[in-house]
Coordinates of C-alpha atoms in Angstrom, one line a residue:
M14 CA -59.8 -166.6 -36.8
S15 CA -59.9 -170.1 -37.4
T16 CA -56.9 -172.1 -35.5
G17 CA -57.3 -175.7 -37.6
L18 CA -54.4 -177.7 -38.5
R19 CA -55.3 -176.9 -42.4
E20 CA -54.6 -173.0 -41.5
F21 CA -50.4 -174.0 -40.8
D22 CA -49.5 -173.8 -44.6
G23 CA -46.1 -173.5 -43.4
L24 CA -46.0 -177.2 -42.1
R25 CA -46.9 -178.5 -45.9
G26 CA -44.3 -180.4 -47.3
Q27 CA -42.0 -180.0 -44.2
A28 CA -41.1 -181.4 -41.3
V29 CA -41.2 -179.7 -38.1
N30 CA -40.7 -181.0 -34.2
P31 CA -42.3 -182.5 -33.5
F32 CA -42.9 -184.3 -36.3
L33 CA -46.3 -185.9 -35.8
P34 CA -50.0 -183.7 -35.5
Q35 CA -50.3 -181.4 -33.0
D36 CA -52.8 -183.7 -31.3
V37 CA -50.5 -186.8 -31.1
Y38 CA -48.8 -187.4 -28.0
V39 CA -46.5 -190.4 -28.8
A40 CA -43.1 -190.9 -26.3
D41 CA -40.6 -193.5 -26.1
G42 CA -39.9 -193.4 -29.9
E43 CA -38.1 -196.6 -31.6
V44 CA -38.0 -196.2 -35.5
H45 CA -37.3 -198.6 -38.0
V46 CA -37.4 -198.6 -41.7
F47 CA -39.3 -201.6 -43.5
G48 CA -39.8 -202.0 -46.9
G49 CA -39.5 -198.6 -48.0
R50 CA -41.0 -196.4 -44.7
A51 CA -40.2 -195.7 -41.6
Y52 CA -41.8 -196.9 -38.7
L53 CA -42.1 -194.9 -35.5
F54 CA -43.1 -197.6 -32.7
G55 CA -43.8 -195.8 -29.0
S56 CA -46.0 -195.8 -26.4
H57 CA -48.4 -193.5 -26.4
D58 CA -49.6 -190.5 -24.2
V59 CA -53.0 -188.3 -24.1
E60 CA -53.3 -184.8 -24.0
G61 CA -53.0 -183.2 -20.9
G62 CA -52.8 -186.7 -19.0
N63 CA -52.0 -187.4 -15.8
E64 CA -49.6 -190.9 -16.0
F65 CA -47.8 -192.2 -18.2
C66 CA -48.9 -194.0 -21.1
M67 CA -52.5 -194.1 -20.8
G68 CA -53.7 -194.3 -25.1
D69 CA -52.9 -197.7 -26.8
Y70 CA -50.3 -198.5 -29.5
E71 CA -50.9 -196.3 -32.2
F72 CA -48.2 -197.2 -35.0
F73 CA -47.1 -193.9 -37.6
S74 CA -45.5 -194.7 -40.4
A75 CA -43.5 -192.4 -43.3
P76 CA -42.1 -192.7 -47.0
V77 CA -38.2 -192.3 -46.4
D78 CA -38.0 -189.9 -49.1
D79 CA -40.9 -187.6 -47.2
L80 CA -40.3 -187.2 -43.6
S81 CA -43.0 -184.9 -43.2
A82 CA -45.7 -187.7 -44.2
W83 CA -46.4 -189.7 -41.3
T84 CA -49.7 -191.4 -40.5
S85 CA -51.2 -193.9 -38.7
R86 CA -53.8 -196.7 -39.8
G87 CA -55.6 -196.5 -36.2
V88 CA -54.6 -198.5 -33.2
S89 CA -52.4 -201.7 -33.5
Y90 CA -52.5 -203.2 -29.7
S91 CA -54.2 -202.6 -26.5
P92 CA -53.1 -203.7 -23.9
R93 CA -55.9 -205.1 -22.7
Q94 CA -55.1 -207.9 -25.1
D95 CA -52.1 -209.0 -22.8
P96 CA -53.6 -211.7 -20.0
L97 CA -52.1 -209.8 -17.6
W98 CA -53.7 -207.2 -17.6
S99 CA -55.5 -205.5 -14.1
P100 CA -56.8 -202.1 -13.8
R101 CA -53.8 -202.1 -11.4
R102 CA -51.7 -202.3 -14.5
R103 CA -54.1 -200.9 -17.5
Y104 CA -51.2 -199.2 -19.2
A105 CA -48.4 -200.6 -21.7
Y106 CA -45.0 -198.9 -21.1
A107 CA -42.5 -198.4 -24.1
P108 CA -42.1 -200.9 -26.7
D109 CA -40.3 -202.2 -29.6
V110 CA -40.8 -203.9 -33.0
V111 CA -38.5 -206.4 -34.8
R112 CA -38.6 -208.5 -37.7
G113 CA -38.2 -212.4 -37.1
N114 CA -36.8 -214.5 -39.5
D115 CA -40.1 -215.8 -40.6
G116 CA -41.1 -211.9 -41.8
R117 CA -43.2 -211.7 -39.3
F118 CA -43.3 -208.1 -36.7
Y119 CA -42.9 -208.8 -33.7
L120 CA -44.1 -206.5 -30.5
Y121 CA -42.4 -206.7 -26.8
Y122 CA -43.3 -204.3 -24.3
C123 CA -44.3 -204.7 -20.3
L124 CA -47.4 -204.1 -18.8
A125 CA -46.6 -200.6 -16.1
G126 CA -44.2 -201.1 -13.1
Y127 CA -41.2 -203.0 -13.2
Q128 CA -42.4 -206.8 -12.0
G129 CA -42.5 -207.7 -15.9
P130 CA -43.0 -210.5 -17.3
I131 CA -41.9 -208.9 -20.8
S132 CA -45.1 -209.7 -23.3
V133 CA -45.3 -210.5 -27.3
A134 CA -47.5 -209.4 -29.9
V135 CA -47.2 -210.5 -33.8
C136 CA -48.4 -209.2 -37.0
D137 CA -48.3 -209.8 -40.4
E138 CA -47.5 -206.0 -40.6
P139 CA -45.6 -203.3 -39.0
D140 CA -48.4 -201.2 -38.3
G141 CA -51.3 -203.8 -39.0
N142 CA -53.3 -205.4 -35.7
Y143 CA -51.1 -207.2 -33.9
D144 CA -52.3 -210.5 -31.6
Y145 CA -50.7 -211.4 -27.9
L146 CA -48.4 -214.3 -28.6
G147 CA -46.7 -214.7 -25.0
F148 CA -43.9 -213.8 -22.9
V149 CA -40.7 -214.3 -22.5
R150 CA -39.7 -217.5 -20.8
N151 CA -36.9 -219.7 -20.7
E152 CA -36.7 -223.6 -21.8
D153 CA -38.5 -224.9 -18.7
G154 CA -41.3 -222.7 -19.0
S155 CA -40.8 -220.2 -16.4
L156 CA -41.4 -216.9 -16.9
L157 CA -37.9 -215.0 -17.4
R158 CA -37.7 -212.9 -14.7
R159 CA -33.9 -212.6 -14.0
F160 CA -33.1 -208.5 -13.5
V161 CA -35.5 -206.4 -13.8
P162 CA -37.7 -207.0 -16.9
F163 CA -38.4 -203.5 -17.8
D164 CA -38.1 -201.0 -21.3
P165 CA -37.2 -203.9 -24.0
A166 CA -35.1 -203.5 -27.0
V167 CA -35.0 -205.8 -29.3
M168 CA -32.5 -206.6 -33.2
N169 CA -32.4 -209.2 -36.1
D170 CA -29.1 -209.8 -36.3
G171 CA -28.2 -211.4 -38.7
G172 CA -30.4 -214.2 -38.4
T173 CA -29.7 -213.9 -34.7
I174 CA -33.3 -212.0 -32.4
R175 CA -31.6 -210.1 -29.0
L176 CA -33.3 -208.7 -26.9
Y177 CA -32.2 -205.9 -24.0
Y178 CA -33.7 -204.6 -20.8
G179 CA -33.2 -203.4 -17.7
T180 CA -33.4 -200.4 -15.4
W181 CA -30.8 -199.0 -12.4
W182 CA -31.6 -197.6 -8.9
P183 CA -28.6 -196.9 -6.7
F184 CA -29.7 -199.9 -3.9
D185 CA -26.5 -201.3 -4.2
Q186 CA -24.9 -198.2 -3.6
M187 CA -25.8 -196.8 -0.5
P188 CA -23.9 -196.8 2.6
V189 CA -23.8 -200.2 4.2
V190 CA -25.5 -199.4 6.8
L191 CA -28.6 -198.4 5.3
R192 CA -28.7 -201.4 2.3
P193 CA -30.6 -204.0 4.5
V194 CA -33.8 -200.7 4.7
F195 CA -33.4 -200.5 0.7
R196 CA -33.2 -203.7 -0.2
R197 CA -36.8 -204.2 1.2
V198 CA -37.6 -201.6 -0.5
E199 CA -36.2 -202.5 -3.8
A200 CA -37.7 -206.1 -3.4
G201 CA -41.4 -204.8 -3.1
M202 CA -40.7 -202.2 -6.0
F203 CA -39.1 -204.4 -8.5
G204 CA -41.4 -208.1 -7.4
K205 CA -38.8 -210.3 -5.7
T206 CA -37.5 -211.3 -2.2
P207 CA -34.6 -209.8 -0.6
Q208 CA -33.5 -213.6 -1.5
Q209 CA -33.6 -214.0 -5.0
I210 CA -32.2 -210.1 -5.0
A211 CA -29.5 -211.7 -3.0
A212 CA -28.9 -214.9 -5.1
Q213 CA -27.6 -212.6 -8.3
P214 CA -24.1 -211.9 -8.0
G215 CA -23.9 -208.5 -7.9
G216 CA -27.1 -207.9 -7.7
V217 CA -30.3 -206.9 -10.3
M218 CA -29.5 -203.7 -11.4
G219 CA -28.5 -202.6 -15.4
P220 CA -29.0 -203.7 -18.4
V221 CA -28.6 -206.8 -19.7
T222 CA -28.9 -209.0 -23.0
C223 CA -30.1 -212.5 -24.2
T224 CA -30.9 -214.4 -27.2
L225 CA -34.2 -215.7 -28.5
Q226 CA -34.7 -218.7 -30.2
D227 CA -36.8 -219.1 -33.1
D228 CA -40.4 -218.9 -31.6
M229 CA -39.6 -215.5 -30.0
L230 CA -40.4 -216.1 -27.0
T231 CA -37.6 -218.8 -25.6
V232 CA -34.8 -217.7 -24.6
A233 CA -32.2 -219.5 -26.3
T234 CA -29.1 -217.6 -24.0
Q235 CA -29.0 -216.6 -20.8
P236 CA -29.0 -212.4 -20.1
V237 CA -25.8 -211.5 -19.1
R238 CA -25.0 -208.1 -18.5
V239 CA -24.1 -205.3 -21.4
L240 CA -22.7 -202.7 -19.1
P241 CA -20.8 -203.3 -15.7
T242 CA -22.4 -204.5 -12.2
D243 CA -20.6 -201.9 -10.1
T244 CA -20.8 -198.5 -12.1
R245 CA -18.7 -196.6 -9.6
H246 CA -15.1 -196.9 -10.5
T247 CA -16.1 -196.8 -14.2
P248 CA -17.1 -194.4 -16.9
F249 CA -20.5 -195.4 -16.4
A250 CA -20.7 -193.8 -12.8
S251 CA -23.5 -192.0 -11.7
H252 CA -23.8 -189.2 -9.9
F253 CA -25.7 -191.8 -7.3
A254 CA -22.0 -193.0 -6.6
I255 CA -20.1 -193.9 -3.4
P256 CA -17.9 -192.8 -3.6
A257 CA -18.0 -190.1 -6.4
L258 CA -15.8 -191.0 -9.6
S259 CA -12.8 -188.9 -9.5
A260 CA -13.2 -185.8 -11.5
G261 CA -11.1 -185.9 -15.0
H262 CA -13.7 -188.3 -16.3
G263 CA -16.3 -186.7 -18.6
M264 CA -18.6 -189.1 -18.5
V265 CA -19.3 -188.6 -14.5
G266 CA -23.0 -188.1 -14.1
H267 CA -24.2 -189.9 -17.1
G268 CA -25.1 -193.6 -16.0
F269 CA -27.5 -195.9 -17.0
F270 CA -30.9 -195.6 -15.9
E271 CA -33.2 -196.6 -18.3
A272 CA -34.5 -197.0 -21.9
S273 CA -32.8 -199.8 -23.8
S274 CA -31.9 -199.1 -27.1
I275 CA -29.7 -201.0 -29.5
R276 CA -28.6 -200.8 -33.4
K277 CA -25.5 -201.2 -35.4
V278 CA -23.8 -198.2 -37.4
G279 CA -21.1 -200.1 -39.4
E280 CA -19.0 -203.0 -38.0
R281 CA -20.0 -201.4 -33.8
Y282 CA -23.2 -201.9 -31.9
V283 CA -24.4 -198.7 -30.6
F284 CA -25.9 -199.1 -26.9
V285 CA -28.5 -195.6 -26.5
Y286 CA -29.8 -195.7 -23.4
S287 CA -31.5 -192.5 -20.7
S288 CA -29.1 -191.4 -18.1
V289 CA -29.9 -190.9 -14.7
N290 CA -29.7 -187.3 -15.2
N291 CA -33.1 -188.4 -17.0
H292 CA -33.0 -185.5 -19.7
E293 CA -30.7 -187.0 -22.0
L294 CA -30.3 -189.9 -24.5
C295 CA -26.3 -191.2 -24.2
Y296 CA -24.6 -193.9 -25.8
A297 CA -22.2 -196.3 -25.8
T298 CA -20.7 -198.9 -28.4
S299 CA -18.4 -202.0 -28.7
D300 CA -17.6 -204.7 -31.7
R301 CA -19.7 -207.0 -29.7
P302 CA -23.5 -207.1 -28.8
D303 CA -22.8 -208.5 -25.3
G304 CA -20.5 -206.5 -23.3
G305 CA -16.8 -204.6 -24.0
F306 CA -19.0 -201.2 -24.4
T307 CA -17.2 -197.7 -24.0
Y308 CA -19.0 -194.7 -23.3
G309 CA -19.1 -192.5 -26.2
G310 CA -20.9 -189.0 -24.8
V311 CA -24.4 -187.9 -25.1
L312 CA -26.5 -187.5 -28.2
V313 CA -29.2 -185.2 -27.4
S314 CA -31.1 -183.4 -24.1
N315 CA -34.5 -182.1 -24.1
G316 CA -32.8 -178.9 -21.8
D317 CA -30.2 -178.8 -24.4
V318 CA -27.6 -179.3 -21.5
G319 CA -24.2 -179.6 -22.6
V320 CA -24.9 -177.4 -26.0
D321 CA -22.5 -174.8 -26.0
G322 CA -21.5 -175.3 -22.3
R323 CA -25.0 -174.7 -20.8
D324 CA -26.1 -176.7 -17.7
E325 CA -29.0 -178.1 -15.8
R326 CA -29.3 -174.6 -13.9
D327 CA -30.2 -172.4 -17.4
R328 CA -31.7 -175.6 -19.0
A329 CA -33.4 -174.4 -21.9
N330 CA -36.7 -176.5 -21.5
A331 CA -39.0 -178.4 -18.6
T332 CA -36.9 -181.5 -18.7
G333 CA -37.9 -184.9 -17.7
T334 CA -37.8 -188.6 -18.9
T335 CA -36.2 -189.1 -22.1
H336 CA -36.1 -192.6 -24.3
G337 CA -35.4 -192.8 -27.9
S338 CA -33.7 -194.7 -30.7
I339 CA -31.3 -193.7 -33.4
E340 CA -31.7 -194.8 -37.1
R341 CA -30.5 -194.5 -40.5
I342 CA -33.0 -193.1 -43.1
G343 CA -31.8 -193.3 -46.9
D344 CA -28.4 -191.7 -46.5
Q345 CA -29.1 -190.0 -43.5
W346 CA -28.8 -190.6 -39.2
Y347 CA -31.1 -189.6 -36.8
V348 CA -31.8 -189.4 -33.7
F349 CA -35.7 -189.8 -32.0
Y350 CA -36.5 -188.7 -28.6
H351 CA -39.5 -187.1 -27.1
R352 CA -39.9 -183.4 -25.2
L353 CA -42.5 -182.9 -22.4
T354 CA -45.7 -180.6 -22.6
H355 CA -48.1 -179.7 -20.7
G356 CA -45.9 -179.0 -18.0
T357 CA -45.3 -182.3 -17.1
D358 CA -44.3 -185.8 -18.1
W359 CA -47.5 -187.6 -19.0
S360 CA -48.4 -186.0 -22.7
R361 CA -44.8 -186.4 -24.2
Q362 CA -44.6 -185.7 -28.1
M363 CA -41.8 -187.1 -30.4
C364 CA -39.1 -185.1 -32.3
A365 CA -35.1 -185.7 -34.4
E366 CA -32.6 -184.2 -35.2
K367 CA -29.9 -185.5 -37.6
I368 CA -27.0 -186.8 -36.3
F369 CA -23.5 -187.5 -37.7
P370 CA -21.4 -190.7 -36.7
Q371 CA -18.2 -190.5 -37.7
A372 CA -15.5 -193.4 -38.8
D373 CA -14.0 -194.0 -34.7
G374 CA -17.5 -194.6 -33.9
S375 CA -18.0 -191.1 -31.9
I376 CA -21.6 -189.1 -32.1
A377 CA -21.6 -185.5 -31.2
Q378 CA -24.6 -184.0 -29.3
V379 CA -27.0 -182.5 -31.5
P380 CA -28.6 -179.4 -30.9
L381 CA -32.4 -178.9 -30.2
T382 CA -34.4 -177.2 -33.2
S383 CA -37.8 -177.1 -35.0
C384 CA -36.8 -178.3 -38.5
G385 CA -35.6 -182.1 -36.8
L386 CA -36.2 -184.4 -40.5
S387 CA -36.5 -181.8 -42.8
E388 CA -34.2 -181.8 -45.9
G389 CA -33.2 -177.9 -44.9
N390 CA -34.1 -174.8 -42.9
L391 CA -37.5 -174.4 -43.0
R392 CA -39.2 -172.3 -45.3
G393 CA -39.3 -168.1 -45.0
R394 CA -43.0 -167.8 -46.2
G395 CA -46.5 -169.6 -44.5
T396 CA -47.6 -169.7 -40.8
Y397 CA -46.4 -172.1 -38.7
P398 CA -47.4 -173.4 -35.0
A399 CA -46.1 -171.5 -31.8
T400 CA -45.8 -174.9 -30.9
I401 CA -42.7 -175.6 -33.0
C402 CA -40.4 -174.1 -30.6
C403 CA -37.5 -175.8 -29.5
H404 CA -36.7 -173.8 -27.0
L405 CA -39.4 -172.7 -24.3
T406 CA -37.8 -171.2 -20.6
N407 CA -38.2 -167.8 -18.4
G408 CA -34.6 -168.3 -17.6
H409 CA -34.7 -171.6 -14.6
M410 CA -37.2 -174.0 -15.9
P411 CA -37.3 -177.2 -13.8
H412 CA -37.1 -180.8 -14.0
T413 CA -40.6 -182.1 -13.8
G414 CA -39.7 -185.7 -12.0
N415 CA -42.8 -187.6 -12.7
R416 CA -45.3 -184.2 -11.3
A417 CA -47.0 -181.3 -12.8
V418 CA -45.7 -178.1 -12.1
Q419 CA -47.5 -174.6 -12.8
G420 CA -46.1 -170.6 -13.5
I421 CA -43.9 -172.0 -16.1
P422 CA -44.4 -171.5 -20.0
M423 CA -45.0 -174.7 -21.4
V424 CA -47.3 -176.0 -24.6
T425 CA -50.7 -176.8 -23.6
H426 CA -54.2 -177.2 -25.1
E427 CA -57.8 -175.9 -24.0
G428 CA -60.7 -177.4 -25.4
E429 CA -61.8 -180.7 -26.4
G430 CA -62.2 -182.5 -29.9
S431 CA -62.2 -180.9 -33.4
D432 CA -62.4 -177.2 -31.2
A433 CA -58.8 -177.6 -29.2
V434 CA -56.9 -175.2 -29.8
R435 CA -53.0 -176.2 -28.8
F436 CA -50.6 -173.0 -28.4
V437 CA -47.5 -171.7 -26.3
G438 CA -49.2 -170.8 -22.6
G439 CA -47.9 -168.7 -19.8
M440 CA -45.3 -166.3 -21.4
S441 CA -44.3 -163.2 -18.8
G442 CA -41.8 -161.6 -18.5
G443 CA -38.3 -163.0 -19.1
C444 CA -39.5 -165.6 -21.0
Y445 CA -38.9 -166.9 -24.4
A446 CA -39.6 -169.1 -27.3
L447 CA -36.8 -170.1 -29.8
Y448 CA -37.5 -171.7 -33.5
R449 CA -34.5 -172.8 -35.6
Y450 CA -33.6 -172.7 -38.0
F451 CA -35.4 -170.7 -40.7
D452 CA -34.4 -169.6 -44.3
L453 CA -35.3 -165.8 -44.3
T454 CA -33.4 -164.5 -47.3
R455 CA -37.2 -163.3 -49.4
T456 CA -39.1 -163.0 -46.0
R457 CA -40.4 -159.5 -45.3
G458 CA -42.3 -159.8 -42.5
V459 CA -42.2 -161.9 -38.8
G460 CA -45.6 -162.3 -37.9
V461 CA -47.0 -163.2 -34.0
V462 CA -50.8 -164.5 -33.7
G463 CA -51.1 -164.1 -29.7
R464 CA -53.8 -163.1 -27.0
G465 CA -52.9 -161.3 -23.8
S466 CA -51.5 -157.9 -22.6
G467 CA -47.8 -157.3 -23.0
S468 CA -44.6 -156.7 -25.1
L469 CA -43.0 -159.1 -27.4
E470 CA -39.3 -158.7 -29.1
V471 CA -38.6 -160.6 -32.1
R472 CA -35.0 -161.5 -32.2
V473 CA -33.2 -163.1 -35.3
D474 CA -30.0 -165.0 -34.1
G475 CA -30.2 -163.2 -30.9
A476 CA -30.3 -158.9 -32.2
S477 CA -33.7 -157.3 -32.3
V478 CA -35.4 -156.6 -35.4
G479 CA -38.8 -155.0 -33.6
R480 CA -41.1 -155.0 -30.8
L481 CA -44.9 -155.9 -31.0
Q482 CA -47.5 -154.8 -28.5
L483 CA -50.3 -157.1 -28.0
D484 CA -53.8 -156.2 -25.9
S485 CA -56.5 -158.4 -26.6
A486 CA -58.1 -161.9 -25.1
E487 CA -59.0 -162.2 -28.5
W488 CA -56.5 -164.0 -30.8
Q489 CA -54.5 -161.3 -33.0
T490 CA -51.8 -161.3 -35.2
S491 CA -49.1 -158.1 -35.0
Q492 CA -45.9 -158.0 -37.2
V493 CA -43.2 -156.9 -38.0
D494 CA -41.3 -155.8 -41.1
V495 CA -37.5 -157.6 -41.6
H496 CA -35.4 -157.3 -45.0
G497 CA -32.0 -158.8 -45.4
L498 CA -31.8 -161.5 -42.9
G499 CA -30.1 -164.8 -43.5
A500 CA -30.6 -169.0 -44.8
R501 CA -30.0 -170.2 -41.9
V502 CA -31.5 -168.2 -38.9
S503 CA -33.1 -168.6 -35.4
I504 CA -36.1 -166.8 -34.4
E505 CA -36.4 -165.8 -31.0
L506 CA -40.0 -164.4 -29.7
A507 CA -39.0 -162.9 -26.0
C508 CA -41.9 -161.4 -24.0
L509 CA -40.7 -158.5 -22.2
N510 CA -43.3 -157.6 -19.6
G511 CA -47.0 -158.8 -19.3
C512 CA -48.5 -162.2 -19.9
L513 CA -49.2 -163.5 -22.6
D514 CA -49.9 -167.0 -25.1
L515 CA -48.6 -167.7 -28.6
L516 CA -50.6 -169.5 -31.0
A517 CA -48.7 -169.2 -34.3
L518 CA -45.8 -168.0 -36.3
E519 CA -46.7 -166.1 -39.4
L520 CA -43.9 -165.3 -42.0
A521 CA -44.6 -162.9 -45.0

């Protein structure tokens, strides 16, 4: 059989996770609505890459009333346009875009590394061809290097342009005897001298915010901390804190790491960030933009850690770096995040889930699904790529941590160009792939296109509905007959023995 994307007819008119084409690897997604379209601004990984952000910026968009129809106009900006581009700093990291008071669109980003500065490019259209504009600078013309210029986020707050940035490493919370050594490590990592770091009260770690003048480059108000300097005795303490925060605080271990993102929900400012756990997006709220933030909780984990009591020892996927945002599209709020593929952090794909902010500002953590942006449950008819699984585990999945991991089930590919095939590979006994949610009230068959040799059990909401035996080096289709299933159910494909690859899920 051919394996081209056009054969996955289950995708027609429906949004799935990941919501971009299978061969697209966009991460660090900031989604904004401009003029009736939702625009996705993110970094660009490559398929099977070995570093973060190896591609140029390519921005996708979709009509707000059809979030299954994401398209791109091609490359919008290349890091080679930046005057600081070099072979050592050749990739552009997580960006954000804001509409200026002049109606133009401004792209904020940093080249690879922690040294800064924050660069700016400009365009008349959200997804057009951006031109390099300049670096964020102080009024005296010097580059903005206070704290750590990294992962910029921007918002137009009623005419005030607010810039957020920063990262956090536990240098200032190490035992006193080791701090001189770690201060030198910190200085080298962030392109500062030990004296410059010591001169900043409280050090240079953590998220900060400042405002910009109308030229979108010049700092209007100097950066101030969004979260406390020393988090050891605050709700933002991390599990690196010394001493550890007393038990009883539900937010222990969810301190800020990176990936600043800012929104307003009603009259509240919502600060979204990646925690030190590296697999979860957390949030904090305040009635002002430059401080006073109260920890809210976890929005989403790319390992579903925290859902139904799941802990990191039972993560539902290989976990790793995360970065995302929240956005209201129409009447619905969503959280945007990325998942990992290829057993690494370097080929990430965008996903989304519905979230439900409450009147008191709270937002409950949401589970991972295969139907993210879809208006309802996925149809129980058609062929879906096996790669839309929301869980893929062998029961002891790793945290990849900027490395390639072998011997685990993973979304991967083989071939190049138009001949490339994306599939779930490395399914052995004890592994399963989970898909949720489907309306199977009229479904009479659940089939799998797979290859390899082994047994596969098909489960619906955890209950077995049949077993399939595969024994072929080529892709083959096997099906179990079903009836009387529900309108919102999960499908689990559990490998009982052998070694299998999965290409597609066929519902009849």
